[in-house]
Every structure is written in structure tokens, then in C-alpha cells.
Amino acid sequence: MRASNLYAPTLRNTPAEAEIVSHQFMYRAGFIRKSAGGIYTFLPLAWRTIRKIENIIREEMDAAGGQEIMMPILQPSELWEESGRWSAYGEEMMRMKDRHGRDFCLGPTHEEMMTALVRDEVRSYKQLPLMLYQIQDKFRDERRPRFGLMRSREFIMKDLYSFDKDEEGMNASYQKMYDAYTNVFTRCGLKFRPVEADNGAIGGARSHEFTVLADNGESSIAICTKCDYAASDEKTELTAIEAAAEERQPLEKVVTPNTSTIEALVDFLRVPIEKTIKAVAYQTDKDELILAFVRGDHEVNEVKVQNAVPGAQELRMAEDATIAAAGGCAGFMSPIGIKKGTHIIVDATVMKMYNAVAGANEKDVHYKGVNPARDFTNEGLIVTDIRLVKEGDPCPHCGAPLTMTRGIEAGQVFTLGTKYSEAMGAKFLDENGKEHPLLMGCYGIGVGRTMAAAIEQNNDKDGICWPRAIAPFEVVVVAVNAKKDAQLACAEEIYAECRKVKLDTLLDDRRERAGVKFKDCDLIGYPIRITVGPKAVEEGDIEVKVRKTGEVFHFTRETYIENVQELLKNL
Ligand code: ATP
Ligand code: MG
């Protein structure tokens, strides 16, 4: 490919809406263009990278026993009614009607479709295990599409589904996919961690997210400083912290004006924050009230709260009126005096506290001498781990301190058990002719998000520094002055020599100033730049620059190819 023919419109300025580096560089380097919020066109450079990522994924899925198929994007509502997700999926689902008024959606994921496909065909244990996958556009009407390809509304996903006859088989399939994902991200040249994750609304028991490490990633993960434990912050299990035992004081009301925040309360009463209890009030989609209590210096983990209340969906902050109706007072809350029928969830650490301060469910009033084990006597009160992990918390496996890191969820693997096969009647006959529901797993990789994550992890102020495996081109040959015939001819020769040894090469033959071309090379981020100027023509001196390190080498015409191949091995 010649740069003079390449459709890669580069820009000097960053569009205002591009908040993160990957979005900015993809825009400026001519990789993507927006058509509507969260909806993008991939230009040739981006598409080359996407195809490389897809091919790595394909090879690894095939090697693990997956078979590629292609399903429709349009999905009839009936399948989703069967699984119960037509209503549960909420506003994220892009819905439409056909001319007969029948409901359809643009697939946000394909569990229902896959289950429906195999239930009609898979009858016997002899047809198992089975793994089917596709690489296809998915649609999710995200509440906040942003960060370019990172969180878009139409995005490319590889989704694989496994079907097994028993738990052991399902776990074996899960392990195969876990290993295949490890290979995919390793081959893409990315630094990543598989982390234990919450299964969320999809159901099932086991899950890992494959998180590409990057400082401004949306995911926060806890990594043990000693053992190999790593988990998303939502998932990290925490044990209750024991407070030093004290003699229990009686409960006593104190007037605390303008102390609806913990900071104000601590300031006013001059108590340590570890002696306070704070509340967060949620309302479910069915308008049930959930009150969650944690120690003042801890944060509530919403996912754990949701998991603690069966059937709770789409939590939002509770309205003051709802709180008041339950006997509470926003900003001054404790379980004491809250009416029956409210879900009260108290973090296990709170139950171990002595003589704490908590709200009295009256404006500007708190209780002192709160001893949760004695005073929180509400019927149905749930005590469990609902706090969010923070730096230094103990590892649930070995007790060593955890450290917090940020990253980007590029893929996720789940076991699903029989959730979909039972709901949708996908059954098979075992060796004894007995009928069982299929055991399933599902496994997704965001292809565009992986590309964006690669940029977040590999860039500098001048642009992208692609890992070789997923760079749009591995090598760029730049004719410094393409108006000079001898230089252009020499660059053409070198371009041909590179291609001959199967290096994925671009020839920058544009009649632009050298400075402009070099800037574009750095912005687009080809791993290796070969510069062909007068010295190359006259002395056979070939200049090779490594994008990532900025190192410059000079090789002879005879040896440069081997050296470039050698350099690429480490990129
Ligand atoms: P998130 O929590 O970030 O919304 P998710 O957990 O809902 O993602 P999955 O259903 O696990 O996503 O989808 C599999 C993969 O698809 C994700 O790991 C991610 O790489 C990708 N993906 C999901 N949503 C988007 C999106 N809106 N834009 C781009 N990629 C996405
Ligand atoms: Mg996910």
C-alpha cells in the first residue's frame, strides 16, 4: 500500500468531544469518523487493525474447538420473552417493529438466539461439547456512550457460547476459553490481568474479566501484593473488620445541625470517622426502598447491594419522600426505627462496631452510643459484605494487602449453568436416555474496545505506539523527498524487499515535506520507520527508527532486513 493512495485524513487538532487519548489519536490519525453519538466508521487504518485482532481471536477460538457461524443481528422479541429478558434488558436494548407491528431488537448479545438454535438440533450427549461463535456488530443504547470505541452504541464483539452435558464439561469449556483469552491478549501484545468478576444480570456462577491495564481505564481492580488473587472492585470479597471491644454505652440523641454529610458530622462531633456509620438509600425498579449502611470511611458497593436483595433491578438513588415514608430522614439515617418492609442491609464491619454515631432518622439529630449488634434489631435485616474495596484492604485468599489498579475490560467469560437452557427448554438425552438441560457458558471480546485499550496502554505525546501484532502496518518506508526520483526509486526498492519477506509495509511516497510525513508516522504509530534520504541512495546507509523507544539505527543495504525483523520480534 502506498500512502499517496491511502484514505487516512490526519488532523492537527483534537476534536473537543474526544476526552481520552485513544479517542483523540484515533480521530487525529484518521482511524475513525463519527456518524452519530457512539456510532463510528472505521477507516482503512483502523480496519486493518480490527482485522488483525479478529484474526488472532479467530485462530485462538478455532484452536480451542470453537466453530465460527454468523447469526442475524435482528432478533425477534419472542425469544427474549422466553428468557424473561425482553423487559429485564431495559432501555439499553435497541427495539423496533416490522411492518406488521411485530417486535424486534438489534442484538445486544446472543444467548437467546444461540440457545434457540441448539435446542432444535442438539438431542444427544454425543453431540456435546459444542462451541459456536461469531464476530459481529452488537447494539446497546448505552446511557452514556463516550470515549470513542470504548463505550459505543454499535460495536464489534466476538461472542462464543459453549454447551456441555454436565458441570465438569462446562468447567472444562470455561478453562479452555480462559486459556484462549490469555493467548489472545498476549498475542495482541497487551499487558492485562484476568480478574474475578461479578456475573451481574447475565446470571451464572463464575466469571473473569480480562482487563487491559491502563491508568485511565474505567475498571478499578484489586490485585494482591503477595498471591495471584485479582478481582474487579465490585467483586472483591472483604471480611469484617473487628473493632477493639469497649463497654457498651447507652443510646443517646444529640442535636447535630447541618451535618448531613459524614465530613460535617465528624467535624462537628470531633469523633474519628471510623466511629461513624453512613447510609446510602436506593430505590428499585419496583420502587422498593433499600437502605445500605457502611462505616463512615467506607464506600458502598452497589453491585454487592444488588446481589444481596434478590430481584432488585436498576437501582437508583431513593427519593426523599420514599425515605420519609419508611420512617427515615435523608442525611440522618440508621436502621433504628425504620418501618417493616424496607430492605435494610448492614455491612458486616458495621455490626462489629462499638459506641458509634449514626443518624436518628430526624433532621439534625444523631445517636451516640450506637452498638449495632445490640441496637439494629429490625426484622429481616441483612448483614453481609457490601463495602467497596480500597487500597490496603486484606486479600481474601492470603491476607496480604491489596493494591488498586485501573484498567479496561476488553473481554469477559462466564459460566451460565442452566439459566437459559431451562427457561428456553434446551435439553438433551444422556447415556441412559434421561433428559437434562444443557450447561452453558458465554464468552465475549470487544474488538473495537481492545483496539482502543491497546492505544490507551501504548502511546506518547506524539501519538500511538502500536504493538507489532495489531499495528495497521508493521513498517513504514518514508521517501524523505519523494520529488527526487532517485530517492523515490530507492524507497520503492526497499518497500519491495520488505514485502518480499512478508513484512506488512506501507510506502510513504507522498510529495509532502519530510516533517509532515514524520509527524504522521509518529501519530499513526507504525512500529518501525525506515527513512530513505540521500544517504540511503548514495551510501547505502539505511536509517531505522523504533517508534516505541525512539532509538535510531543505521544498517547497510545488505543487513537492514534481518535487523528490522529482529527488532520487530520485541515489539
Ligand atoms: P461494560 O461493563 O463495560 O458495559 P459489559 O460487561 O456489559 O461491558 P459484556 O456483555 O461482557 O460487556 O460484553 C463483552 C465485551 O464487549 C466487553 O468485555 C467489552 O469489551 C465489549 N463491550 C461491551 N459493551 C461495549 C460498548 N458499549 N462499546 C464497546 N465495547 C463494548
Ligand atoms: Mg462484561
Tab-separated table of C-alpha atoms in Angstrom, residues 257-432:
chain	number	residue	atom	x	y	z
A	257	PRO	CA	-27.188	20.902	62.994
A	258	ASN	CA	-26.131	20.882	59.307
A	259	THR	CA	-24.374	17.532	59.472
A	260	SER	CA	-25.997	15.634	56.642
A	261	THR	CA	-22.563	14.599	55.318
A	262	ILE	CA	-20.106	12.384	57.164
A	263	GLU	CA	-17.366	15.032	56.900
A	264	ALA	CA	-19.587	17.645	58.539
A	265	LEU	CA	-20.585	15.196	61.254
A	266	VAL	CA	-17.002	14.213	62.059
A	267	ASP	CA	-16.082	17.886	62.189
A	268	PHE	CA	-18.975	18.820	64.423
A	269	LEU	CA	-18.759	15.980	66.955
A	270	ARG	CA	-14.962	15.601	66.757
A	271	VAL	CA	-15.223	11.827	66.517
A	272	PRO	CA	-12.949	9.608	64.392
A	273	ILE	CA	-14.599	8.774	61.063
A	274	GLU	CA	-14.172	5.055	61.875
A	275	LYS	CA	-16.674	5.610	64.679
A	276	THR	CA	-19.435	6.757	62.353
A	277	ILE	CA	-21.992	4.878	60.284
A	278	LYS	CA	-23.254	6.193	56.980
A	279	ALA	CA	-26.230	5.270	54.847
A	280	VAL	CA	-26.978	5.130	51.143
A	281	ALA	CA	-30.632	4.830	50.092
A	282	TYR	CA	-31.621	3.141	46.836
A	283	GLN	CA	-34.919	2.623	45.110
A	284	THR	CA	-35.512	-0.405	42.871
A	285	ASP	CA	-37.400	-0.536	39.575
A	286	LYS	CA	-40.396	-1.687	41.639
A	287	ASP	CA	-39.930	1.320	43.939
A	288	GLU	CA	-38.864	-0.771	46.898
A	289	LEU	CA	-36.533	1.030	49.291
A	290	ILE	CA	-33.088	-0.354	50.099
A	291	LEU	CA	-31.037	1.199	52.892
A	292	ALA	CA	-27.366	0.243	52.867
A	293	PHE	CA	-25.131	1.007	55.870
A	294	VAL	CA	-21.326	1.066	55.939
A	295	ARG	CA	-18.687	2.513	58.232
A	296	GLY	CA	-18.169	6.257	57.686
A	297	ASP	CA	-14.814	5.865	55.942
A	298	HIS	CA	-16.034	3.059	53.667
A	299	GLU	CA	-17.943	3.232	50.399
A	300	VAL	CA	-20.993	1.203	49.443
A	301	ASN	CA	-20.527	-1.344	46.663
A	302	GLU	CA	-23.736	-1.115	44.656
A	303	VAL	CA	-23.222	-4.474	42.933
A	304	LYS	CA	-22.983	-6.250	46.283
A	305	VAL	CA	-26.110	-4.422	47.458
A	306	GLN	CA	-27.955	-5.544	44.357
A	307	ASN	CA	-26.791	-9.124	44.861
A	308	ALA	CA	-27.969	-9.018	48.485
A	309	VAL	CA	-31.553	-8.202	47.507
A	310	PRO	CA	-32.950	-10.914	45.230
A	311	GLY	CA	-34.772	-9.467	42.230
A	312	ALA	CA	-33.558	-5.894	42.789
A	313	GLN	CA	-33.070	-4.238	39.424
A	314	GLU	CA	-31.962	-0.865	38.146
A	315	LEU	CA	-31.091	0.708	41.467
A	316	ARG	CA	-31.316	4.467	41.585
A	317	MET	CA	-30.887	6.959	44.401
A	318	ALA	CA	-34.023	6.959	46.558
A	319	GLU	CA	-36.260	9.993	46.669
A	320	ASP	CA	-36.542	11.852	49.979
A	321	ALA	CA	-40.294	11.223	50.117
A	322	THR	CA	-39.798	7.457	49.790
A	323	ILE	CA	-37.257	7.575	52.600
A	324	ALA	CA	-39.582	9.634	54.800
A	325	ALA	CA	-42.477	7.249	54.159
A	326	ALA	CA	-40.333	4.411	55.562
A	327	GLY	CA	-39.606	6.393	58.718
A	328	GLY	CA	-36.192	7.633	57.606
A	329	CYS	CA	-34.688	11.068	57.141
A	330	ALA	CA	-32.200	11.591	54.318
A	331	GLY	CA	-28.783	12.556	55.667
A	332	PHE	CA	-29.600	11.386	59.198
A	333	MET	CA	-30.247	7.696	58.881
A	334	SER	CA	-29.826	4.487	60.823
A	335	PRO	CA	-31.848	1.263	60.899
A	336	ILE	CA	-33.279	2.262	64.283
A	337	GLY	CA	-36.976	2.996	63.805
A	338	ILE	CA	-37.176	2.169	60.098
A	339	LYS	CA	-40.518	0.590	59.218
A	340	LYS	CA	-41.009	-3.033	58.235
A	341	GLY	CA	-40.928	-3.700	54.509
A	342	THR	CA	-37.713	-1.784	53.848
A	343	HIS	CA	-34.670	-3.779	52.790
A	344	ILE	CA	-32.010	-2.968	55.372
A	345	ILE	CA	-28.522	-4.175	54.542
A	346	VAL	CA	-25.737	-3.620	57.006
A	347	ASP	CA	-22.096	-4.187	56.135
A	348	ALA	CA	-20.550	-6.910	58.294
A	349	THR	CA	-17.914	-4.482	59.591
A	350	VAL	CA	-20.629	-2.173	60.950
A	351	MET	CA	-22.019	-4.976	63.119
A	352	LYS	CA	-18.625	-5.218	64.857
A	353	MET	CA	-18.550	-1.530	65.863
A	354	TYR	CA	-18.878	-0.237	69.421
A	355	ASN	CA	-20.334	3.097	70.580
A	356	ALA	CA	-20.687	4.564	67.121
A	357	VAL	CA	-22.523	7.613	65.818
A	358	ALA	CA	-25.410	7.084	63.423
A	359	GLY	CA	-28.459	9.053	62.279
A	360	ALA	CA	-31.571	9.217	64.436
A	361	ASN	CA	-33.957	9.420	61.458
A	362	GLU	CA	-34.774	13.023	62.436
A	363	LYS	CA	-33.418	16.130	60.767
A	364	ASP	CA	-30.270	17.443	62.506
A	365	VAL	CA	-30.241	14.637	65.073
A	366	HIS	CA	-27.819	11.719	65.529
A	367	TYR	CA	-27.483	8.913	68.028
A	368	LYS	CA	-24.349	8.406	70.103
A	369	GLY	CA	-23.571	5.084	71.759
A	370	VAL	CA	-24.822	3.060	68.799
A	371	ASN	CA	-23.930	-0.610	69.191
A	372	PRO	CA	-25.263	-2.289	66.055
A	373	ALA	CA	-25.133	-5.817	67.479
A	374	ARG	CA	-27.432	-4.592	70.271
A	375	ASP	CA	-29.436	-1.824	68.562
A	376	PHE	CA	-30.093	-2.955	64.987
A	377	THR	CA	-32.947	-5.335	65.682
A	378	ASN	CA	-35.077	-4.782	62.569
A	379	GLU	CA	-36.906	-7.824	61.301
A	380	GLY	CA	-35.335	-9.256	58.133
A	381	LEU	CA	-32.217	-7.110	58.451
A	382	ILE	CA	-29.420	-8.490	56.263
A	383	VAL	CA	-25.810	-8.461	57.431
A	384	THR	CA	-23.304	-9.085	54.666
A	385	ASP	CA	-20.258	-7.689	52.887
A	386	ILE	CA	-21.407	-4.633	50.917
A	387	ARG	CA	-18.418	-2.351	51.026
A	388	LEU	CA	-16.130	-1.341	48.228
A	389	VAL	CA	-12.520	-2.475	48.447
A	390	LYS	CA	-9.809	0.138	48.920
A	391	GLU	CA	-6.017	0.229	48.794
A	392	GLY	CA	-4.529	-1.797	51.640
A	393	ASP	CA	-7.574	-3.971	52.410
A	394	PRO	CA	-6.620	-7.584	53.123
A	395	CYS	CA	-6.582	-10.139	50.305
A	396	PRO	CA	-9.417	-12.663	50.798
A	397	HIS	CA	-7.063	-15.515	49.901
A	398	CYS	CA	-3.877	-14.763	51.817
A	399	GLY	CA	-4.489	-11.656	53.932
A	400	ALA	CA	-1.658	-9.597	52.390
A	401	PRO	CA	-2.554	-6.014	51.442
A	402	LEU	CA	-4.385	-5.440	48.160
A	403	THR	CA	-3.305	-2.725	45.775
A	404	MET	CA	-5.702	-0.910	43.447
A	405	THR	CA	-5.012	-0.543	39.707
A	406	ARG	CA	-7.055	0.722	36.793
A	407	GLY	CA	-7.799	-0.994	33.537
A	408	ILE	CA	-10.178	-1.563	30.666
A	409	GLU	CA	-12.456	-4.598	30.459
A	410	ALA	CA	-11.699	-5.951	26.999
A	411	GLY	CA	-13.272	-9.385	27.432
A	412	GLN	CA	-15.351	-11.395	29.854
A	413	VAL	CA	-16.018	-15.105	30.333
A	414	PHE	CA	-18.976	-16.575	32.229
A	415	THR	CA	-20.422	-19.909	33.170
A	416	LEU	CA	-24.190	-19.680	32.786
A	417	GLY	CA	-25.248	-23.077	34.111
A	418	THR	CA	-28.783	-23.923	33.006
A	419	LYS	CA	-30.318	-20.444	33.267
A	420	TYR	CA	-31.104	-20.131	29.551
A	421	SER	CA	-31.467	-23.814	28.691
A	422	GLU	CA	-34.108	-24.299	31.406
A	423	ALA	CA	-36.018	-21.153	30.563
A	424	MET	CA	-35.989	-21.972	26.871
A	425	GLY	CA	-36.244	-25.769	27.002
A	426	ALA	CA	-32.851	-26.691	25.526
A	427	LYS	CA	-32.464	-30.317	26.591
A	428	PHE	CA	-30.506	-33.408	25.579
A	429	LEU	CA	-30.616	-37.121	26.387
A	430	ASP	CA	-27.762	-38.648	28.396
A	431	GLU	CA	-26.218	-42.150	28.053
A	432	ASN	CA	-29.240	-43.633	29.868
